[in-house]
Short mmCIF file of C-alpha atoms and ligand atoms in Angstrom, two decimals:
data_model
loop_
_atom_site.label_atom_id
_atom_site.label_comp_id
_atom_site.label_asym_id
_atom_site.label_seq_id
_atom_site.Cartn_x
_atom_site.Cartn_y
_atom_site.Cartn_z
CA UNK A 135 215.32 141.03 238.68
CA UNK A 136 215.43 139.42 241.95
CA UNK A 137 219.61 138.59 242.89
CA UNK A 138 220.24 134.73 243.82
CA UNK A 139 223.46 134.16 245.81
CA UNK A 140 225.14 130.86 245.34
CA UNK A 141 227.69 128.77 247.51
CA UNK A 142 230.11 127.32 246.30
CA UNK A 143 229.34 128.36 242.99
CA UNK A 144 232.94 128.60 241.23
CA UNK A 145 232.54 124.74 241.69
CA UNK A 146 231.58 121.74 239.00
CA UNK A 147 227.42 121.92 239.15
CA UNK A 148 227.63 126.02 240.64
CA UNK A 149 229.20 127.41 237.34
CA UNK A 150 227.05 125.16 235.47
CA UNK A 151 223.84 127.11 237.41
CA UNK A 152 225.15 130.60 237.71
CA UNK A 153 225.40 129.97 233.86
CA UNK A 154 221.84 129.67 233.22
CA UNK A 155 220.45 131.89 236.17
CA UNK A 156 222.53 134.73 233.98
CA UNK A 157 221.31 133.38 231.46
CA UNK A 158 217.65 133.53 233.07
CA UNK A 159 218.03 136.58 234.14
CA UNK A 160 219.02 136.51 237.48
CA UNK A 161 221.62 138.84 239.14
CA UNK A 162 223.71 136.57 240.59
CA UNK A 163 226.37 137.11 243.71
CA UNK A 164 229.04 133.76 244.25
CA UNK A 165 230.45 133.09 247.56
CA UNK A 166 233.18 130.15 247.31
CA UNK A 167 236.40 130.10 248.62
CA UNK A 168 238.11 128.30 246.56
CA UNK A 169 239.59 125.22 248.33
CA UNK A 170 238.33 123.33 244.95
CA UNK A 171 238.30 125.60 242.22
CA UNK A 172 239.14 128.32 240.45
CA UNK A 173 237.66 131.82 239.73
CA UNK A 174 238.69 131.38 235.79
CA UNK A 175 235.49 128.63 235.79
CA UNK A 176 233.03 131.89 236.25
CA UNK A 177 235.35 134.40 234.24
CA UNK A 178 234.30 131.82 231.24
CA UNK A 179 230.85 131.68 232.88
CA UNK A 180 231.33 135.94 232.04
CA UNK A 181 232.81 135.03 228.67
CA UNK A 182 229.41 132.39 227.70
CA UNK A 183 226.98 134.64 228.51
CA UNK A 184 228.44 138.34 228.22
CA UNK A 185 226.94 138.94 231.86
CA UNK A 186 228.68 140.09 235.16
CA UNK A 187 228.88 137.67 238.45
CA UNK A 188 229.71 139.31 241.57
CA UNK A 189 232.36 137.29 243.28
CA UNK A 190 233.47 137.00 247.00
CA UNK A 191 236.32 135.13 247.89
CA UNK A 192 234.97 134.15 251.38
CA UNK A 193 234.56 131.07 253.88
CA UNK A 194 230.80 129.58 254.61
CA UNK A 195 232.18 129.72 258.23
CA UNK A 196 232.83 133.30 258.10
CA UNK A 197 229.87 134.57 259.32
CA UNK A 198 230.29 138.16 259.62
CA UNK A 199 231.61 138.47 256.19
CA UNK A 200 228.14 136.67 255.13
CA UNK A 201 226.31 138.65 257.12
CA UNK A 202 228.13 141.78 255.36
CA UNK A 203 227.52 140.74 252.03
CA UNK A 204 223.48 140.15 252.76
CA UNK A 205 223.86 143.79 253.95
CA UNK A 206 225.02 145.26 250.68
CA UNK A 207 222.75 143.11 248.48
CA UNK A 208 219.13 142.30 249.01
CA UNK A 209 219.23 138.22 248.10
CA UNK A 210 215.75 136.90 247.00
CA UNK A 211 216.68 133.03 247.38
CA UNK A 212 220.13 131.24 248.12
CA UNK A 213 221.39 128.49 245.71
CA UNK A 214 223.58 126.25 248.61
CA UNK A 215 226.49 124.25 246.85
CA UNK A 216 229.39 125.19 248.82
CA UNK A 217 231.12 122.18 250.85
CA UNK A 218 233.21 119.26 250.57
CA UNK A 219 232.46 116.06 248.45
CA UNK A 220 234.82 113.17 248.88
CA UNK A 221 233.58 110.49 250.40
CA UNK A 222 236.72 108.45 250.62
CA UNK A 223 238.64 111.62 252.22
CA UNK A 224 235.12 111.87 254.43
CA UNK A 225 236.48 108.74 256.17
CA UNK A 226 240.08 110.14 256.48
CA UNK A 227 239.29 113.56 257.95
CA UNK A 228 235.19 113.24 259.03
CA UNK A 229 235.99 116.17 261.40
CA UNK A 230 236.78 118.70 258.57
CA UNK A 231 233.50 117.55 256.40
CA UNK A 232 230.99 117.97 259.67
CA UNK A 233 233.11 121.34 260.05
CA UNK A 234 232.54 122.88 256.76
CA UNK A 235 229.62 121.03 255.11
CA UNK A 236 227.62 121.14 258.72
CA UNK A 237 228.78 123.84 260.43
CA UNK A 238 229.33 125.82 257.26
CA UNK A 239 225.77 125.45 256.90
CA UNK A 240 224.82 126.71 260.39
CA UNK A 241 226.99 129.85 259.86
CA UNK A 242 224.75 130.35 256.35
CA UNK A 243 221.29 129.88 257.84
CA UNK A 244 222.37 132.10 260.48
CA UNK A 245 223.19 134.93 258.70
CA UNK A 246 219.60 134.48 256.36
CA UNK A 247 217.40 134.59 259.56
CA UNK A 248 219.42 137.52 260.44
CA UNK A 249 218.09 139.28 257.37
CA UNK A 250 214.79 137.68 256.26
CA UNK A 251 215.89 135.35 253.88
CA UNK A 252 214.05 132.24 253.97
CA UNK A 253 214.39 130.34 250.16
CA UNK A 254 217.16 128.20 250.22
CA UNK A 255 217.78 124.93 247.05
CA UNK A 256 220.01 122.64 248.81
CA UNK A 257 222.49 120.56 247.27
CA UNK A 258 221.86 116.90 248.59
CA UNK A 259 223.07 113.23 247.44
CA UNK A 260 221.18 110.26 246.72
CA UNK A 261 224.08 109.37 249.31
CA UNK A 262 221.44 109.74 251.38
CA UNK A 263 219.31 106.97 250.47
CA UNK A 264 222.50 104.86 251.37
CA UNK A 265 222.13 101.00 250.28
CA UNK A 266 218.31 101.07 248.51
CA UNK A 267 215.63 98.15 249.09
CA UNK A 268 215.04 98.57 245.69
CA UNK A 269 215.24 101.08 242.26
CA UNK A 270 213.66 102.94 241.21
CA UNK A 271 214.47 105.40 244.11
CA UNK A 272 211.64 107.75 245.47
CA UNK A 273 211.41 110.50 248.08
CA UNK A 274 209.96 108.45 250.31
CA UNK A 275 212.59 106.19 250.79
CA UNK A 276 214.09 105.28 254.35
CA UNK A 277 217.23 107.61 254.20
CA UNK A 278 220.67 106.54 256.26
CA UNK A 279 224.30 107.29 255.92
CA UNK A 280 227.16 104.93 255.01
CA UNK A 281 230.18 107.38 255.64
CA UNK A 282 230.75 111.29 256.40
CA UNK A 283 230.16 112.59 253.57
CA UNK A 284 227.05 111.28 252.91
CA UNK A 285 225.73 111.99 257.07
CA UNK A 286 226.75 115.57 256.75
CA UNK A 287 224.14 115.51 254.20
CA UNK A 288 222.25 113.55 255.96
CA UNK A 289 222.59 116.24 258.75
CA UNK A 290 221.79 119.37 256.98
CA UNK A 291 218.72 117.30 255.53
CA UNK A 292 217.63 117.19 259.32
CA UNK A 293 218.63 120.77 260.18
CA UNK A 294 216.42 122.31 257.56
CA UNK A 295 213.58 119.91 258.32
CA UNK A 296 214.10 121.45 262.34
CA UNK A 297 214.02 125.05 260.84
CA UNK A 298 211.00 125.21 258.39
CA UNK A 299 209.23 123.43 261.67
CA UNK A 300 210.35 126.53 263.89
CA UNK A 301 209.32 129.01 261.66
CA UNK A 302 207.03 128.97 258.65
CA UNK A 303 208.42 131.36 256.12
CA UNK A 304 211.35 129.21 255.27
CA UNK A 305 210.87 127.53 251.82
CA UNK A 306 213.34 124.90 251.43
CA UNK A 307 214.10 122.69 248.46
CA UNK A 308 216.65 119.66 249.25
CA UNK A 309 217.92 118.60 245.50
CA UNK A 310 219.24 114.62 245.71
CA UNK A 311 221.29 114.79 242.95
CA UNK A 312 222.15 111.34 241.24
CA UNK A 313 225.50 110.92 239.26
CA UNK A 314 226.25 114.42 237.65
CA UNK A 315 228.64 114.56 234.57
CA UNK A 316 228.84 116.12 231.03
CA UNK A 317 229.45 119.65 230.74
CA UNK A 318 228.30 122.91 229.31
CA UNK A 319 228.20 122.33 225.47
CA UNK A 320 230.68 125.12 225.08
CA UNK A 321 233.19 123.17 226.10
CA UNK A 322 234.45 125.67 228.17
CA UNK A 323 233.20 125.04 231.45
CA UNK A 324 233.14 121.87 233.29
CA UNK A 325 235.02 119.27 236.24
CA UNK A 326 238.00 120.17 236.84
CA UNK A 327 239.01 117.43 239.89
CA UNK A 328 242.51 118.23 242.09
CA UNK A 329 244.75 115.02 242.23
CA UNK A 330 243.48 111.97 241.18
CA UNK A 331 239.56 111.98 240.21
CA UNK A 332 237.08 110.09 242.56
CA UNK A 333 234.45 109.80 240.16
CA UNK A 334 233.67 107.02 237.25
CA UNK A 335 233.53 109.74 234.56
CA UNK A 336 236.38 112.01 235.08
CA UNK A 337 238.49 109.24 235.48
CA UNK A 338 237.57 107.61 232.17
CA UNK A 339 238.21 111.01 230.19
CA UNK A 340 241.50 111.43 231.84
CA UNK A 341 242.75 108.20 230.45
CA UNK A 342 241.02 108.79 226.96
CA UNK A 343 243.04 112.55 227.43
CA UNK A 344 246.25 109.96 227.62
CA UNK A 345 246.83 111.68 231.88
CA UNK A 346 246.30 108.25 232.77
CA UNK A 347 246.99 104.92 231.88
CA UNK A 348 243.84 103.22 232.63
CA UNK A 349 240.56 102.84 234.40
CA UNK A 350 240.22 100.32 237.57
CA UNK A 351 236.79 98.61 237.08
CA UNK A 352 235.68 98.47 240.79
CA UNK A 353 234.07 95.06 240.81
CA UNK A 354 232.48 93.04 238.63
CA UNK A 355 230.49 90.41 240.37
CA UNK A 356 227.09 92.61 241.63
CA UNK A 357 224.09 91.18 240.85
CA UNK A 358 223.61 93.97 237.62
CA UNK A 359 223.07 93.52 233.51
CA UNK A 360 227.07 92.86 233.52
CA UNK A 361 228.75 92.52 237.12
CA UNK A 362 229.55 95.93 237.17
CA UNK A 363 228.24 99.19 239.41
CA UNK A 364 225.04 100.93 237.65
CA UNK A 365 224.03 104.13 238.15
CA UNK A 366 222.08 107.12 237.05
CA UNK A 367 224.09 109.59 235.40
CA UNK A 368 222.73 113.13 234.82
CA UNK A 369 223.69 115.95 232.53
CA UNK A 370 225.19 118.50 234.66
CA UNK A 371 223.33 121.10 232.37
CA UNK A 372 220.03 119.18 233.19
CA UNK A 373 221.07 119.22 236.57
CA UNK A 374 221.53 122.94 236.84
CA UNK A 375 218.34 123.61 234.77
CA UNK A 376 216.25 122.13 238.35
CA UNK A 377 217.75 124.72 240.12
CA UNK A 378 216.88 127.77 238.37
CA UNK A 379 213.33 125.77 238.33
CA UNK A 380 213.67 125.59 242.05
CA UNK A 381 214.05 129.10 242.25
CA UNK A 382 211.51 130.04 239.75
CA UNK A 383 208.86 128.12 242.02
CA UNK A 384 210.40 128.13 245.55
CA UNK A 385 207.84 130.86 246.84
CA UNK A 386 204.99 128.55 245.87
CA UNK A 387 206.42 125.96 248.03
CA UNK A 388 205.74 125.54 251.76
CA UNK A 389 208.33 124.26 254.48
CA UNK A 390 210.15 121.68 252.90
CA UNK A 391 210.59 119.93 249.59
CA UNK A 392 212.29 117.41 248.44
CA UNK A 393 213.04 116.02 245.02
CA UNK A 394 215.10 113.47 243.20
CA UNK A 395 217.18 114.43 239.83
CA UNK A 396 218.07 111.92 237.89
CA UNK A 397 217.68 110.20 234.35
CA UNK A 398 215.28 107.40 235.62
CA UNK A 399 218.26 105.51 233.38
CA UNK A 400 220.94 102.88 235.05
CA UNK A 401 223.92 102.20 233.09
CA UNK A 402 226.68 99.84 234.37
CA UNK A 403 230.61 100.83 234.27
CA UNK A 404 231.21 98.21 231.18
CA UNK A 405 228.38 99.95 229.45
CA UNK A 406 229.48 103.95 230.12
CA UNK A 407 232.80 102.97 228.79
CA UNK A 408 231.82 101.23 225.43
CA UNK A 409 229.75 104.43 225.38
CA UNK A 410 232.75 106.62 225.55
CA UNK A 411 234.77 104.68 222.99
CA UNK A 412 231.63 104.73 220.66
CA UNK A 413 231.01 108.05 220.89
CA UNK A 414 234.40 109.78 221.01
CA UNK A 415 236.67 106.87 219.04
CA UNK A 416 239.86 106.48 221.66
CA UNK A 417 240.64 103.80 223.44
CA UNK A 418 240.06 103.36 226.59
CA UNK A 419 242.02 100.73 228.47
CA UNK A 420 241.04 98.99 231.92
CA UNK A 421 241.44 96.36 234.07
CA UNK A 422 238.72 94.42 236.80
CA UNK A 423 240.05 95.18 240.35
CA UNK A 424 238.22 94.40 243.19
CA UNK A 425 235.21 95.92 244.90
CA UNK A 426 235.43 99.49 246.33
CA UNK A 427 234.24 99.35 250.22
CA UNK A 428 231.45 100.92 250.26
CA UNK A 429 230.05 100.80 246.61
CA UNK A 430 226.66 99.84 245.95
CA UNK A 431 225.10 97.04 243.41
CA UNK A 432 222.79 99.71 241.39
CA UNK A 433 221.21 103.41 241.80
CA UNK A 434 218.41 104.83 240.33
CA UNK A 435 215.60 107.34 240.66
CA UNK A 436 212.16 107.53 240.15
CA UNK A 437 212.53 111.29 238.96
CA UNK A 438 208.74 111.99 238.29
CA UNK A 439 207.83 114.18 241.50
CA UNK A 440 210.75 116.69 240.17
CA UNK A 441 208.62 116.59 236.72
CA UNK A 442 205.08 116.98 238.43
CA UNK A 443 206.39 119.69 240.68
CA UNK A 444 209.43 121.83 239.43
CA UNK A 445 207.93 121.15 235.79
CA UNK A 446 211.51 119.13 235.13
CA UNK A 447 213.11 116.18 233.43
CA UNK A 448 216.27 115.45 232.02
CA UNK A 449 216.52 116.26 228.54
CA UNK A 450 219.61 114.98 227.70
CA UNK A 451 220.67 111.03 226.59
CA UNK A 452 223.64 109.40 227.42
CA UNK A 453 225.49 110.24 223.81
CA UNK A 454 225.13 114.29 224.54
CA UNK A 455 226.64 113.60 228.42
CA UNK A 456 229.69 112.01 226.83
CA UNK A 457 230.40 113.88 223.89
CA UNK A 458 230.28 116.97 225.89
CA UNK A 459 232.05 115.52 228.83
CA UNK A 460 234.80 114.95 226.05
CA UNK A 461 234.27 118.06 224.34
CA UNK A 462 235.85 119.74 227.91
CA UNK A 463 238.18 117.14 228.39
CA UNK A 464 239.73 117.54 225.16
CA UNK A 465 240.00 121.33 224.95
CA UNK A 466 241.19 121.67 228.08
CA UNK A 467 243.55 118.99 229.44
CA UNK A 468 244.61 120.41 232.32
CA UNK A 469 241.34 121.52 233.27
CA UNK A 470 241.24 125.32 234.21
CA UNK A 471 245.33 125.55 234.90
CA UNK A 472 245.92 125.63 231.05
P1 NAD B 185 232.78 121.31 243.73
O1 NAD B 185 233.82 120.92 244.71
O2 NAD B 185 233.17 121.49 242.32
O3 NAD B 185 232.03 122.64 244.23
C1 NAD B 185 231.93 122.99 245.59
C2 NAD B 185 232.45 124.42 245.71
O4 NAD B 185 232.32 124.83 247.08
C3 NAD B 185 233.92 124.56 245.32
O5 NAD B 185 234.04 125.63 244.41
C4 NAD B 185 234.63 124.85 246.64
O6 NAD B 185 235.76 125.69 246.46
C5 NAD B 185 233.53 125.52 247.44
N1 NAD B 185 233.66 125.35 248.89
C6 NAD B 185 233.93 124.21 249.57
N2 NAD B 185 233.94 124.45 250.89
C7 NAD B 185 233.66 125.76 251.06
C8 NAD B 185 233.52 126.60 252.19
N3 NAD B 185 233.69 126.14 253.44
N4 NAD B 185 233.23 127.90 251.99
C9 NAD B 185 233.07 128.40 250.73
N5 NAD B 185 233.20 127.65 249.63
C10 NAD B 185 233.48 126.34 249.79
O7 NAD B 185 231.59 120.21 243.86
P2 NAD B 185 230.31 119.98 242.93
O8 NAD B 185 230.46 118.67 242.28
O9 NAD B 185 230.00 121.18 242.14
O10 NAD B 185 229.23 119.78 244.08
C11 NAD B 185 228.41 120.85 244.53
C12 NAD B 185 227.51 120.34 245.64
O11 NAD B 185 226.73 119.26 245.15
C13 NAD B 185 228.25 119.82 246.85
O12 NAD B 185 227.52 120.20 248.01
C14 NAD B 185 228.20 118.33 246.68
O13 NAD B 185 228.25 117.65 247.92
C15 NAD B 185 226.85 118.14 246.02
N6 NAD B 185 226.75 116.91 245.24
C16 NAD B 185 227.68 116.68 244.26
C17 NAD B 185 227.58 115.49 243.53
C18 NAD B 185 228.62 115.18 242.48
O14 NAD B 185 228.76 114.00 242.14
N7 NAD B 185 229.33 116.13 241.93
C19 NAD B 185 226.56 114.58 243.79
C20 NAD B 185 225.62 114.88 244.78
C21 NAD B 185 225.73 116.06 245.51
C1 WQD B 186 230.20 105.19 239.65
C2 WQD B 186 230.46 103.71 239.35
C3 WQD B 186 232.04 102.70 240.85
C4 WQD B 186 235.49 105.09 239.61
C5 WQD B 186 229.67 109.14 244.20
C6 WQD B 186 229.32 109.45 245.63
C7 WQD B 186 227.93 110.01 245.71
C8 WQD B 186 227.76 111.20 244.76
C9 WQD B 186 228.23 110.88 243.38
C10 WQD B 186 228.18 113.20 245.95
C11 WQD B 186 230.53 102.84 240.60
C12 WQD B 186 232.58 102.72 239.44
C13 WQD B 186 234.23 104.55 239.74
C14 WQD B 186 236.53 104.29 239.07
C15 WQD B 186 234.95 102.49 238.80
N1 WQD B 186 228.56 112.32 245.18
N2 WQD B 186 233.95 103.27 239.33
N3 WQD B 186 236.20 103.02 238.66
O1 WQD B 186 230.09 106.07 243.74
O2 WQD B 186 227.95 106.28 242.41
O3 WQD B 186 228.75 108.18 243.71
O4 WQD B 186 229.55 110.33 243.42
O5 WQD B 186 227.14 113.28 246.59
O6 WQD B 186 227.72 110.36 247.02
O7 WQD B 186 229.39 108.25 246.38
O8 WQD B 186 229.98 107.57 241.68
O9 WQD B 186 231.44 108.01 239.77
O10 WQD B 186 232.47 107.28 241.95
O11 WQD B 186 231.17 105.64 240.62
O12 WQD B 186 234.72 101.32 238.42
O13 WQD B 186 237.69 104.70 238.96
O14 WQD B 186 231.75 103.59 238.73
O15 WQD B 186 232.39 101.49 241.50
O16 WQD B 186 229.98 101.60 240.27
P1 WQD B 186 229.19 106.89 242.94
P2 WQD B 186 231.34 107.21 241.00
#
């Protein structure tokens, strides 16, 4: 079977994948070096599916030690997750995220022209679609950036665009994820965020958990169902499912394509956390602060090119996302430093 080799795949949405390419499969090789995880997320991955990953501590930026691994194995496709994704820290320190998410990238592509590799599933943002006309979201979308993060992407979006034009084997997929969360049903795999969490979800778990004392509501005077931020939140496990379908299909792809994953579902912050409370029974208390800069109104995509194409949809509801987003939080409070 062919071998995938996945960036950045010790990470949230990479374990999740290198899950179910083993599980596919797939031989599967991990390069990640660890700034935000930790190698006991694919040791469970091991555990899940009694197969082997082969791991390589190792910097995108390191070319040579790239190129050395493409050497010893023969990689069919590349799965590309590795990079940083904060975009408030994007703001703080924009030169490390066009550093490792950009040039990181460069280093990558190199090294797969360098040995004939030309099938690469990128991990984009619907960052990229920055403050929408309208929802639902398609591909066709005008696309702009509202801070680093989300231009790095932006960037890379560009590069590969450039590279499938110089030279027609490349087969490119660009993923735009929407809001990933839930976790492998298991409950022993799943987001483990450093310091305080960025994201809606992780946040509201910690304070269910009792690690915090309780959510900030970032606004609640948008023009939504309730005042509050909607968005279209995707099962991670649904999420990682598009990717082995990207892989599966890549070769009958030409240059590049690009395809939305989401729910085709908004749900506003007021509404995910009566959710959680329904679903899992704790309390979970919060108060209305004011906007976060930068936040917009409401996000969602029209998901059905991903169906026509890649043979995809979401299969999850918003009652499986939670109760396994809890399921992780729960057994495993301190994420993977237990
Ligand atoms: P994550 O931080 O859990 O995973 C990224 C992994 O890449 C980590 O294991 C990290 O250690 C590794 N990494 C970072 N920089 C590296 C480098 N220079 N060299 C080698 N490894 C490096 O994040 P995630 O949530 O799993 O996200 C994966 C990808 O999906 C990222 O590219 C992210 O931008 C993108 N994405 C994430 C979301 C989201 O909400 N989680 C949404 C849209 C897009
Ligand atoms: C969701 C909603 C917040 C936290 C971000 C990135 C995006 C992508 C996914 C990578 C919003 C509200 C949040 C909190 C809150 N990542 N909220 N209290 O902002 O849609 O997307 O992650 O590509 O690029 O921008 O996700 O989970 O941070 O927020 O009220 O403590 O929850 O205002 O309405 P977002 P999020």
């Amino acid at each position: 079977m062919a071998k995938i080799l996945v960036t950045g795949g010790a990470g949230y949405i990479g374990s999740h994948t290198t899950l179910l390419l083993l599980e596919a499969g797939y031989e599967v090789v991990v390069i990640d070096n660890l700034s935000n995880s930790s190698l006991e997320s694919l040791r469970r991955v091991e555990q899940i599916t009694d197969k082997r990953v082969t791991f390589y501590k190792v910097d995108l930026r390191e070319e040579n030690k790239i190129n050395d691994i493409f050497t010893e194995h023969e990689i069919e496709s590349v799965v590309h997750f590795a990079g940083l994704k904060a975009v408030g820290e994007s703001t703080e320190i924009p030169l490390d995220y066009y550093e490792q998410n950009v040039y990181g990238t460069l280093s990558l592509l190199k090294v797969m022209e360098r040995n004939n590799c030309f099938n690469i599933v990128f991990s984009s943002s619907a960052t990229v679609y920055g403050d929408p006309a309208s929802v639902p979201i398609t591909e066709d979308f005008p696309i702009s950036a509202t801070n680093p993060y989300g231009r790095t992407k932006l960037f890379i979006e560009e590069i590969l665009r450039d590279l499938s034009v110089s030279n027609d084997k490349w087969r490119i997929v660009l993923l735009r994820y929407f809001n990933p969360i839930g976790a492998h049903e298991s409950g022993l795999i799943g987001e483990d965020p450093q310091g305080i969490p960025n994201n809606l979800m992780p946040f509201v778990s910690q304070v269910a958990v009792g690690k915090r004392d309780k959510l900030s509501v970032f606004g609640n005077d948008y023009d939504t169902v309730d005042g509050t931020g909607v968005r279209d939140y995707i099962h991670v496990v649904d999420l990682s499912d598009a990717h082995v379908k990207s892989v599966e299909k890549i070769k009958e792809f030409e240059g590049v394509s690009t395809f939305n994953l989401g729910t085709g579902n908004g749900y506003s912050v007021l509404q995910m956390i009566d959710a959680f409370i329904k679903e899992t029974g704790k309390p979970v208390p919060f108060s209305i602060e004011p906007r976060r800069p930068g936040d917009i109104a409401e996000c969602w995509a029209d998901a059905s090119l991903a169906n026509q194409k890649l043979d995809w949809k979401a299969e999850r509801g918003l009652s499986e996302m939670i109760k396994d987003t809890w399921r992780w939080q729960n057994q495993n409070p301190n994420g993977y430093d237990n």
